[in-house]
Amino acid sequence: MAKHYTNSAPKPRAVIGTPWWIRLAVYVIVAAVGLALVAFGIASPEQVDGWLGQTGGLAALIGGLLAAVNTGRES
């Protein structure tokens, strides 16, 4: 007996720059490390502020790598 599928089209996949949870994780980690460094007197608040400004690029890089890994024939 032949198998009949109701939906033969591939599942659509959306490739988005960076998932929200990756950005959130990067921001929380950098902020926690920055807070600890300021609390122990290793870094100044201005340095930590600069690091927080650079986390957007880091999150975009990680998101792009995840998108590249998950790209396939269906995407």
PDB file of N, CA and C in Angstrom, residues 5-75:
ATOM      1  N   TYR A   5       0.906  11.289   2.039  1.00  0.00           N
ATOM      2  CA  TYR A   5       1.180  12.354   2.997  1.00  0.00           C
ATOM      3  C   TYR A   5       0.248  13.519   2.707  1.00  0.00           C
ATOM      4  N   THR A   6      -0.262  14.114   3.763  1.00  0.00           N
ATOM      5  CA  THR A   6      -1.164  15.244   3.564  1.00  0.00           C
ATOM      6  C   THR A   6      -0.397  16.518   3.236  1.00  0.00           C
ATOM      7  N   ASN A   7       0.841  16.623   3.698  1.00  0.00           N
ATOM      8  CA  ASN A   7       1.618  17.839   3.451  1.00  0.00           C
ATOM      9  C   ASN A   7       3.010  17.430   2.997  1.00  0.00           C
ATOM     10  N   SER A   8       3.249  17.540   1.700  1.00  0.00           N
ATOM     11  CA  SER A   8       4.539  17.117   1.170  1.00  0.00           C
ATOM     12  C   SER A   8       5.537  18.265   1.086  1.00  0.00           C
ATOM     13  N   ALA A   9       5.080  19.476   1.346  1.00  0.00           N
ATOM     14  CA  ALA A   9       5.971  20.636   1.277  1.00  0.00           C
ATOM     15  C   ALA A   9       6.906  20.642   2.494  1.00  0.00           C
ATOM     16  N   PRO A  10       8.129  21.071   2.307  1.00  0.00           N
ATOM     17  CA  PRO A  10       9.043  21.138   3.440  1.00  0.00           C
ATOM     18  C   PRO A  10       8.578  22.188   4.446  1.00  0.00           C
ATOM     19  N   LYS A  11       8.938  21.966   5.700  1.00  0.00           N
ATOM     20  CA  LYS A  11       8.565  22.906   6.746  1.00  0.00           C
ATOM     21  C   LYS A  11       9.321  24.214   6.553  1.00  0.00           C
ATOM     22  N   PRO A  12       8.618  25.329   6.596  1.00  0.00           N
ATOM     23  CA  PRO A  12       9.319  26.605   6.448  1.00  0.00           C
ATOM     24  C   PRO A  12      10.152  26.906   7.692  1.00  0.00           C
ATOM     25  N   ARG A  13      11.324  27.488   7.470  1.00  0.00           N
ATOM     26  CA  ARG A  13      12.198  27.866   8.571  1.00  0.00           C
ATOM     27  C   ARG A  13      12.551  29.328   8.404  1.00  0.00           C
ATOM     28  N   ALA A  14      12.506  30.028   9.477  1.00  0.00           N
ATOM     29  CA  ALA A  14      12.886  31.434   9.444  1.00  0.00           C
ATOM     30  C   ALA A  14      14.290  31.566  10.013  1.00  0.00           C
ATOM     31  N   VAL A  15      15.162  32.191   9.277  1.00  0.00           N
ATOM     32  CA  VAL A  15      16.514  32.441   9.757  1.00  0.00           C
ATOM     33  C   VAL A  15      16.564  33.904  10.163  1.00  0.00           C
ATOM     34  N   ILE A  16      16.632  34.126  11.453  1.00  0.00           N
ATOM     35  CA  ILE A  16      16.632  35.472  12.006  1.00  0.00           C
ATOM     36  C   ILE A  16      18.013  35.735  12.576  1.00  0.00           C
ATOM     37  N   GLY A  17      18.462  36.964  12.513  1.00  0.00           N
ATOM     38  CA  GLY A  17      19.802  37.334  12.957  1.00  0.00           C
ATOM     39  C   GLY A  17      20.224  36.720  14.267  1.00  0.00           C
ATOM     40  N   THR A  18      19.613  37.115  15.356  1.00  0.00           N
ATOM     41  CA  THR A  18      19.993  36.615  16.671  1.00  0.00           C
ATOM     42  C   THR A  18      18.735  36.366  17.483  1.00  0.00           C
ATOM     43  N   PRO A  19      18.543  35.157  17.986  1.00  0.00           N
ATOM     44  CA  PRO A  19      17.386  34.912  18.859  1.00  0.00           C
ATOM     45  C   PRO A  19      17.478  35.770  20.117  1.00  0.00           C
ATOM     46  N   TRP A  20      16.336  36.136  20.652  1.00  0.00           N
ATOM     47  CA  TRP A  20      16.299  37.027  21.818  1.00  0.00           C
ATOM     48  C   TRP A  20      17.011  36.426  23.012  1.00  0.00           C
ATOM     49  N   TRP A  21      16.925  35.110  23.195  1.00  0.00           N
ATOM     50  CA  TRP A  21      17.516  34.512  24.392  1.00  0.00           C
ATOM     51  C   TRP A  21      19.043  34.519  24.330  1.00  0.00           C
ATOM     52  N   ILE A  22      19.614  34.537  23.137  1.00  0.00           N
ATOM     53  CA  ILE A  22      21.079  34.643  23.030  1.00  0.00           C
ATOM     54  C   ILE A  22      21.519  36.045  23.410  1.00  0.00           C
ATOM     55  N   ARG A  23      20.796  37.048  22.909  1.00  0.00           N
ATOM     56  CA  ARG A  23      21.143  38.422  23.280  1.00  0.00           C
ATOM     57  C   ARG A  23      21.016  38.620  24.779  1.00  0.00           C
ATOM     58  N   LEU A  24      19.927  38.102  25.356  1.00  0.00           N
ATOM     59  CA  LEU A  24      19.723  38.230  26.795  1.00  0.00           C
ATOM     60  C   LEU A  24      20.851  37.567  27.574  1.00  0.00           C
ATOM     61  N   ALA A  25      21.241  36.363  27.184  1.00  0.00           N
ATOM     62  CA  ALA A  25      22.317  35.652  27.881  1.00  0.00           C
ATOM     63  C   ALA A  25      23.640  36.402  27.788  1.00  0.00           C
ATOM     64  N   VAL A  26      23.961  36.930  26.618  1.00  0.00           N
ATOM     65  CA  VAL A  26      25.212  37.674  26.457  1.00  0.00           C
ATOM     66  C   VAL A  26      25.194  38.919  27.321  1.00  0.00           C
ATOM     67  N   TYR A  27      24.089  39.657  27.317  1.00  0.00           N
ATOM     68  CA  TYR A  27      24.009  40.877  28.117  1.00  0.00           C
ATOM     69  C   TYR A  27      24.120  40.571  29.610  1.00  0.00           C
ATOM     70  N   VAL A  28      23.451  39.529  30.075  1.00  0.00           N
ATOM     71  CA  VAL A  28      23.487  39.182  31.503  1.00  0.00           C
ATOM     72  C   VAL A  28      24.892  38.740  31.917  1.00  0.00           C
ATOM     73  N   ILE A  29      25.548  37.945  31.102  1.00  0.00           N
ATOM     74  CA  ILE A  29      26.895  37.471  31.437  1.00  0.00           C
ATOM     75  C   ILE A  29      27.879  38.634  31.489  1.00  0.00           C
ATOM     76  N   VAL A  30      27.836  39.499  30.471  1.00  0.00           N
ATOM     77  CA  VAL A  30      28.761  40.630  30.450  1.00  0.00           C
ATOM     78  C   VAL A  30      28.479  41.577  31.613  1.00  0.00           C
ATOM     79  N   ALA A  31      27.216  41.810  31.914  1.00  0.00           N
ATOM     80  CA  ALA A  31      26.877  42.694  33.025  1.00  0.00           C
ATOM     81  C   ALA A  31      27.328  42.098  34.363  1.00  0.00           C
ATOM     82  N   ALA A  32      27.155  40.798  34.558  1.00  0.00           N
ATOM     83  CA  ALA A  32      27.572  40.162  35.806  1.00  0.00           C
ATOM     84  C   ALA A  32      29.094  40.193  35.969  1.00  0.00           C
ATOM     85  N   VAL A  33      29.802  39.906  34.893  1.00  0.00           N
ATOM     86  CA  VAL A  33      31.265  39.956  34.947  1.00  0.00           C
ATOM     87  C   VAL A  33      31.724  41.390  35.198  1.00  0.00           C
ATOM     88  N   GLY A  34      31.100  42.344  34.521  1.00  0.00           N
ATOM     89  CA  GLY A  34      31.445  43.746  34.730  1.00  0.00           C
ATOM     90  C   GLY A  34      31.177  44.196  36.149  1.00  0.00           C
ATOM     91  N   LEU A  35      30.063  43.787  36.716  1.00  0.00           N
ATOM     92  CA  LEU A  35      29.744  44.141  38.101  1.00  0.00           C
ATOM     93  C   LEU A  35      30.773  43.570  39.062  1.00  0.00           C
ATOM     94  N   ALA A  36      31.158  42.331  38.842  1.00  0.00           N
ATOM     95  CA  ALA A  36      32.166  41.711  39.706  1.00  0.00           C
ATOM     96  C   ALA A  36      33.514  42.425  39.582  1.00  0.00           C
ATOM     97  N   LEU A  37      33.912  42.785  38.369  1.00  0.00           N
ATOM     98  CA  LEU A  37      35.188  43.466  38.178  1.00  0.00           C
ATOM     99  C   LEU A  37      35.197  44.848  38.824  1.00  0.00           C
ATOM    100  N   VAL A  38      34.075  45.562  38.729  1.00  0.00           N
ATOM    101  CA  VAL A  38      33.987  46.876  39.378  1.00  0.00           C
ATOM    102  C   VAL A  38      33.966  46.718  40.893  1.00  0.00           C
ATOM    103  N   ALA A  39      33.242  45.723  41.382  1.00  0.00           N
ATOM    104  CA  ALA A  39      33.158  45.504  42.836  1.00  0.00           C
ATOM    105  C   ALA A  39      34.520  45.169  43.434  1.00  0.00           C
ATOM    106  N   PHE A  40      35.352  44.446  42.715  1.00  0.00           N
ATOM    107  CA  PHE A  40      36.681  44.087  43.209  1.00  0.00           C
ATOM    108  C   PHE A  40      37.745  45.126  42.843  1.00  0.00           C
ATOM    109  N   GLY A  41      37.358  46.196  42.176  1.00  0.00           N
ATOM    110  CA  GLY A  41      38.277  47.278  41.845  1.00  0.00           C
ATOM    111  C   GLY A  41      39.221  46.972  40.694  1.00  0.00           C
ATOM    112  N   ILE A  42      38.907  45.975  39.891  1.00  0.00           N
ATOM    113  CA  ILE A  42      39.773  45.588  38.772  1.00  0.00           C
ATOM    114  C   ILE A  42      39.518  46.472  37.552  1.00  0.00           C
ATOM    115  N   ALA A  43      38.273  46.885  37.340  1.00  0.00           N
ATOM    116  CA  ALA A  43      37.909  47.708  36.186  1.00  0.00           C
ATOM    117  C   ALA A  43      37.101  48.908  36.656  1.00  0.00           C
ATOM    118  N   SER A  44      37.118  49.949  35.841  1.00  0.00           N
ATOM    119  CA  SER A  44      36.325  51.141  36.157  1.00  0.00           C
ATOM    120  C   SER A  44      34.935  51.005  35.528  1.00  0.00           C
ATOM    121  N   PRO A  45      33.963  51.733  36.044  1.00  0.00           N
ATOM    122  CA  PRO A  45      32.621  51.677  35.438  1.00  0.00           C
ATOM    123  C   PRO A  45      32.603  52.107  33.969  1.00  0.00           C
ATOM    124  N   GLU A  46      33.494  53.019  33.589  1.00  0.00           N
ATOM    125  CA  GLU A  46      33.544  53.453  32.188  1.00  0.00           C
ATOM    126  C   GLU A  46      34.001  52.322  31.269  1.00  0.00           C
ATOM    127  N   GLN A  47      34.941  51.514  31.743  1.00  0.00           N
ATOM    128  CA  GLN A  47      35.392  50.370  30.941  1.00  0.00           C
ATOM    129  C   GLN A  47      34.256  49.367  30.757  1.00  0.00           C
ATOM    130  N   VAL A  48      33.544  49.091  31.827  1.00  0.00           N
ATOM    131  CA  VAL A  48      32.431  48.136  31.751  1.00  0.00           C
ATOM    132  C   VAL A  48      31.347  48.669  30.824  1.00  0.00           C
ATOM    133  N   ASP A  49      31.086  49.973  30.854  1.00  0.00           N
ATOM    134  CA  ASP A  49      30.102  50.562  29.957  1.00  0.00           C
ATOM    135  C   ASP A  49      30.506  50.356  28.498  1.00  0.00           C
ATOM    136  N   GLY A  50      31.793  50.467  28.209  1.00  0.00           N
ATOM    137  CA  GLY A  50      32.278  50.208  26.853  1.00  0.00           C
ATOM    138  C   GLY A  50      32.082  48.761  26.444  1.00  0.00           C
ATOM    139  N   TRP A  51      32.298  47.850  27.370  1.00  0.00           N
ATOM    140  CA  TRP A  51      32.093  46.422  27.081  1.00  0.00           C
ATOM    141  C   TRP A  51      30.635  46.139  26.774  1.00  0.00           C
ATOM    142  N   LEU A  52      29.737  46.754  27.559  1.00  0.00           N
ATOM    143  CA  LEU A  52      28.309  46.531  27.320  1.00  0.00           C
ATOM    144  C   LEU A  52      27.893  47.044  25.939  1.00  0.00           C
ATOM    145  N   GLY A  53      28.535  48.093  25.475  1.00  0.00           N
ATOM    146  CA  GLY A  53      28.244  48.601  24.136  1.00  0.00           C
ATOM    147  C   GLY A  53      28.688  47.658  23.037  1.00  0.00           C
ATOM    148  N   GLN A  54      29.690  46.838  23.322  1.00  0.00           N
ATOM    149  CA  GLN A  54      30.215  45.907  22.318  1.00  0.00           C
ATOM    150  C   GLN A  54      29.491  44.569  22.311  1.00  0.00           C
ATOM    151  N   THR A  55      28.643  44.307  23.288  1.00  0.00           N
ATOM    152  CA  THR A  55      27.977  43.000  23.354  1.00  0.00           C
ATOM    153  C   THR A  55      26.999  42.786  22.214  1.00  0.00           C
ATOM    154  N   GLY A  56      26.462  43.862  21.632  1.00  0.00           N
ATOM    155  CA  GLY A  56      25.555  43.708  20.491  1.00  0.00           C
ATOM    156  C   GLY A  56      26.244  43.031  19.325  1.00  0.00           C
ATOM    157  N   GLY A  57      27.491  43.426  19.063  1.00  0.00           N
ATOM    158  CA  GLY A  57      28.254  42.775  17.990  1.00  0.00           C
ATOM    159  C   GLY A  57      28.543  41.324  18.296  1.00  0.00           C
ATOM    160  N   LEU A  58      28.829  41.028  19.556  1.00  0.00           N
ATOM    161  CA  LEU A  58      29.090  39.648  19.958  1.00  0.00           C
ATOM    162  C   LEU A  58      27.830  38.792  19.809  1.00  0.00           C
ATOM    163  N   ALA A  59      26.697  39.338  20.227  1.00  0.00           N
ATOM    164  CA  ALA A  59      25.436  38.596  20.085  1.00  0.00           C
ATOM    165  C   ALA A  59      25.100  38.367  18.614  1.00  0.00           C
ATOM    166  N   ALA A  60      25.373  39.360  17.763  1.00  0.00           N
ATOM    167  CA  ALA A  60      25.115  39.194  16.326  1.00  0.00           C
ATOM    168  C   ALA A  60      26.027  38.128  15.730  1.00  0.00           C
ATOM    169  N   LEU A  61      27.279  38.075  16.180  1.00  0.00           N
ATOM    170  CA  LEU A  61      28.209  37.053  15.699  1.00  0.00           C
ATOM    171  C   LEU A  61      27.737  35.656  16.100  1.00  0.00           C
ATOM    172  N   ILE A  62      27.356  35.498  17.352  1.00  0.00           N
ATOM    173  CA  ILE A  62      26.883  34.189  17.824  1.00  0.00           C
ATOM    174  C   ILE A  62      25.605  33.794  17.087  1.00  0.00           C
ATOM    175  N   GLY A  63      24.684  34.743  16.919  1.00  0.00           N
ATOM    176  CA  GLY A  63      23.443  34.451  16.194  1.00  0.00           C
ATOM    177  C   GLY A  63      23.697  34.088  14.745  1.00  0.00           C
ATOM    178  N   GLY A  64      24.644  34.769  14.117  1.00  0.00           N
ATOM    179  CA  GLY A  64      24.985  34.437  12.732  1.00  0.00           C
ATOM    180  C   GLY A  64      25.585  33.053  12.612  1.00  0.00           C
ATOM    181  N   LEU A  65      26.429  32.691  13.576  1.00  0.00           N
ATOM    182  CA  LEU A  65      27.005  31.346  13.564  1.00  0.00           C
ATOM    183  C   LEU A  65      25.936  30.277  13.763  1.00  0.00           C
ATOM    184  N   LEU A  66      24.987  30.536  14.672  1.00  0.00           N
ATOM    185  CA  LEU A  66      23.894  29.575  14.871  1.00  0.00           C
ATOM    186  C   LEU A  66      23.023  29.463  13.623  1.00  0.00           C
ATOM    187  N   ALA A  67      22.779  30.577  12.965  1.00  0.00           N
ATOM    188  CA  ALA A  67      21.986  30.539  11.734  1.00  0.00           C
ATOM    189  C   ALA A  67      22.712  29.754  10.656  1.00  0.00           C
ATOM    190  N   ALA A  68      24.039  29.937  10.568  1.00  0.00           N
ATOM    191  CA  ALA A  68      24.820  29.221   9.557  1.00  0.00           C
ATOM    192  C   ALA A  68      24.815  27.721   9.822  1.00  0.00           C
ATOM    193  N   VAL A  69      24.884  27.331  11.076  1.00  0.00           N
ATOM    194  CA  VAL A  69      24.892  25.904  11.432  1.00  0.00           C
ATOM    195  C   VAL A  69      23.541  25.269  11.121  1.00  0.00           C
ATOM    196  N   ASN A  70      22.453  26.021  11.342  1.00  0.00           N
ATOM    197  CA  ASN A  70      21.116  25.470  11.165  1.00  0.00           C
ATOM    198  C   ASN A  70      20.537  25.691   9.777  1.00  0.00           C
ATOM    199  N   THR A  71      21.314  26.221   8.856  1.00  0.00           N
ATOM    200  CA  THR A  71      20.826  26.435   7.500  1.00  0.00           C
ATOM    201  C   THR A  71      20.887  25.120   6.740  1.00  0.00           C
ATOM    202  N   GLY A  72      19.822  24.834   6.088  1.00  0.00           N
ATOM    203  CA  GLY A  72      19.756  23.585   5.332  1.00  0.00           C
ATOM    204  C   GLY A  72      18.904  23.737   4.102  1.00  0.00           C
ATOM    205  N   ARG A  73      18.544  22.642   3.527  1.00  0.00           N
ATOM    206  CA  ARG A  73      17.762  22.643   2.307  1.00  0.00           C
ATOM    207  C   ARG A  73      16.380  23.255   2.513  1.00  0.00           C
ATOM    208  N   GLU A  74      15.826  23.132   3.736  1.00  0.00           N
ATOM    209  CA  GLU A  74      14.478  23.624   3.990  1.00  0.00           C
ATOM    210  C   GLU A  74      14.461  25.107   4.322  1.00  0.00           C
ATOM    211  N   SER A  75      15.603  25.724   4.545  1.00  0.00           N
ATOM    212  CA  SER A  75      15.593  27.121   4.973  1.00  0.00           C
ATOM    213  C   SER A  75      15.538  28.072   3.801  1.00  0.00           C
TER     214      SER A  75
END
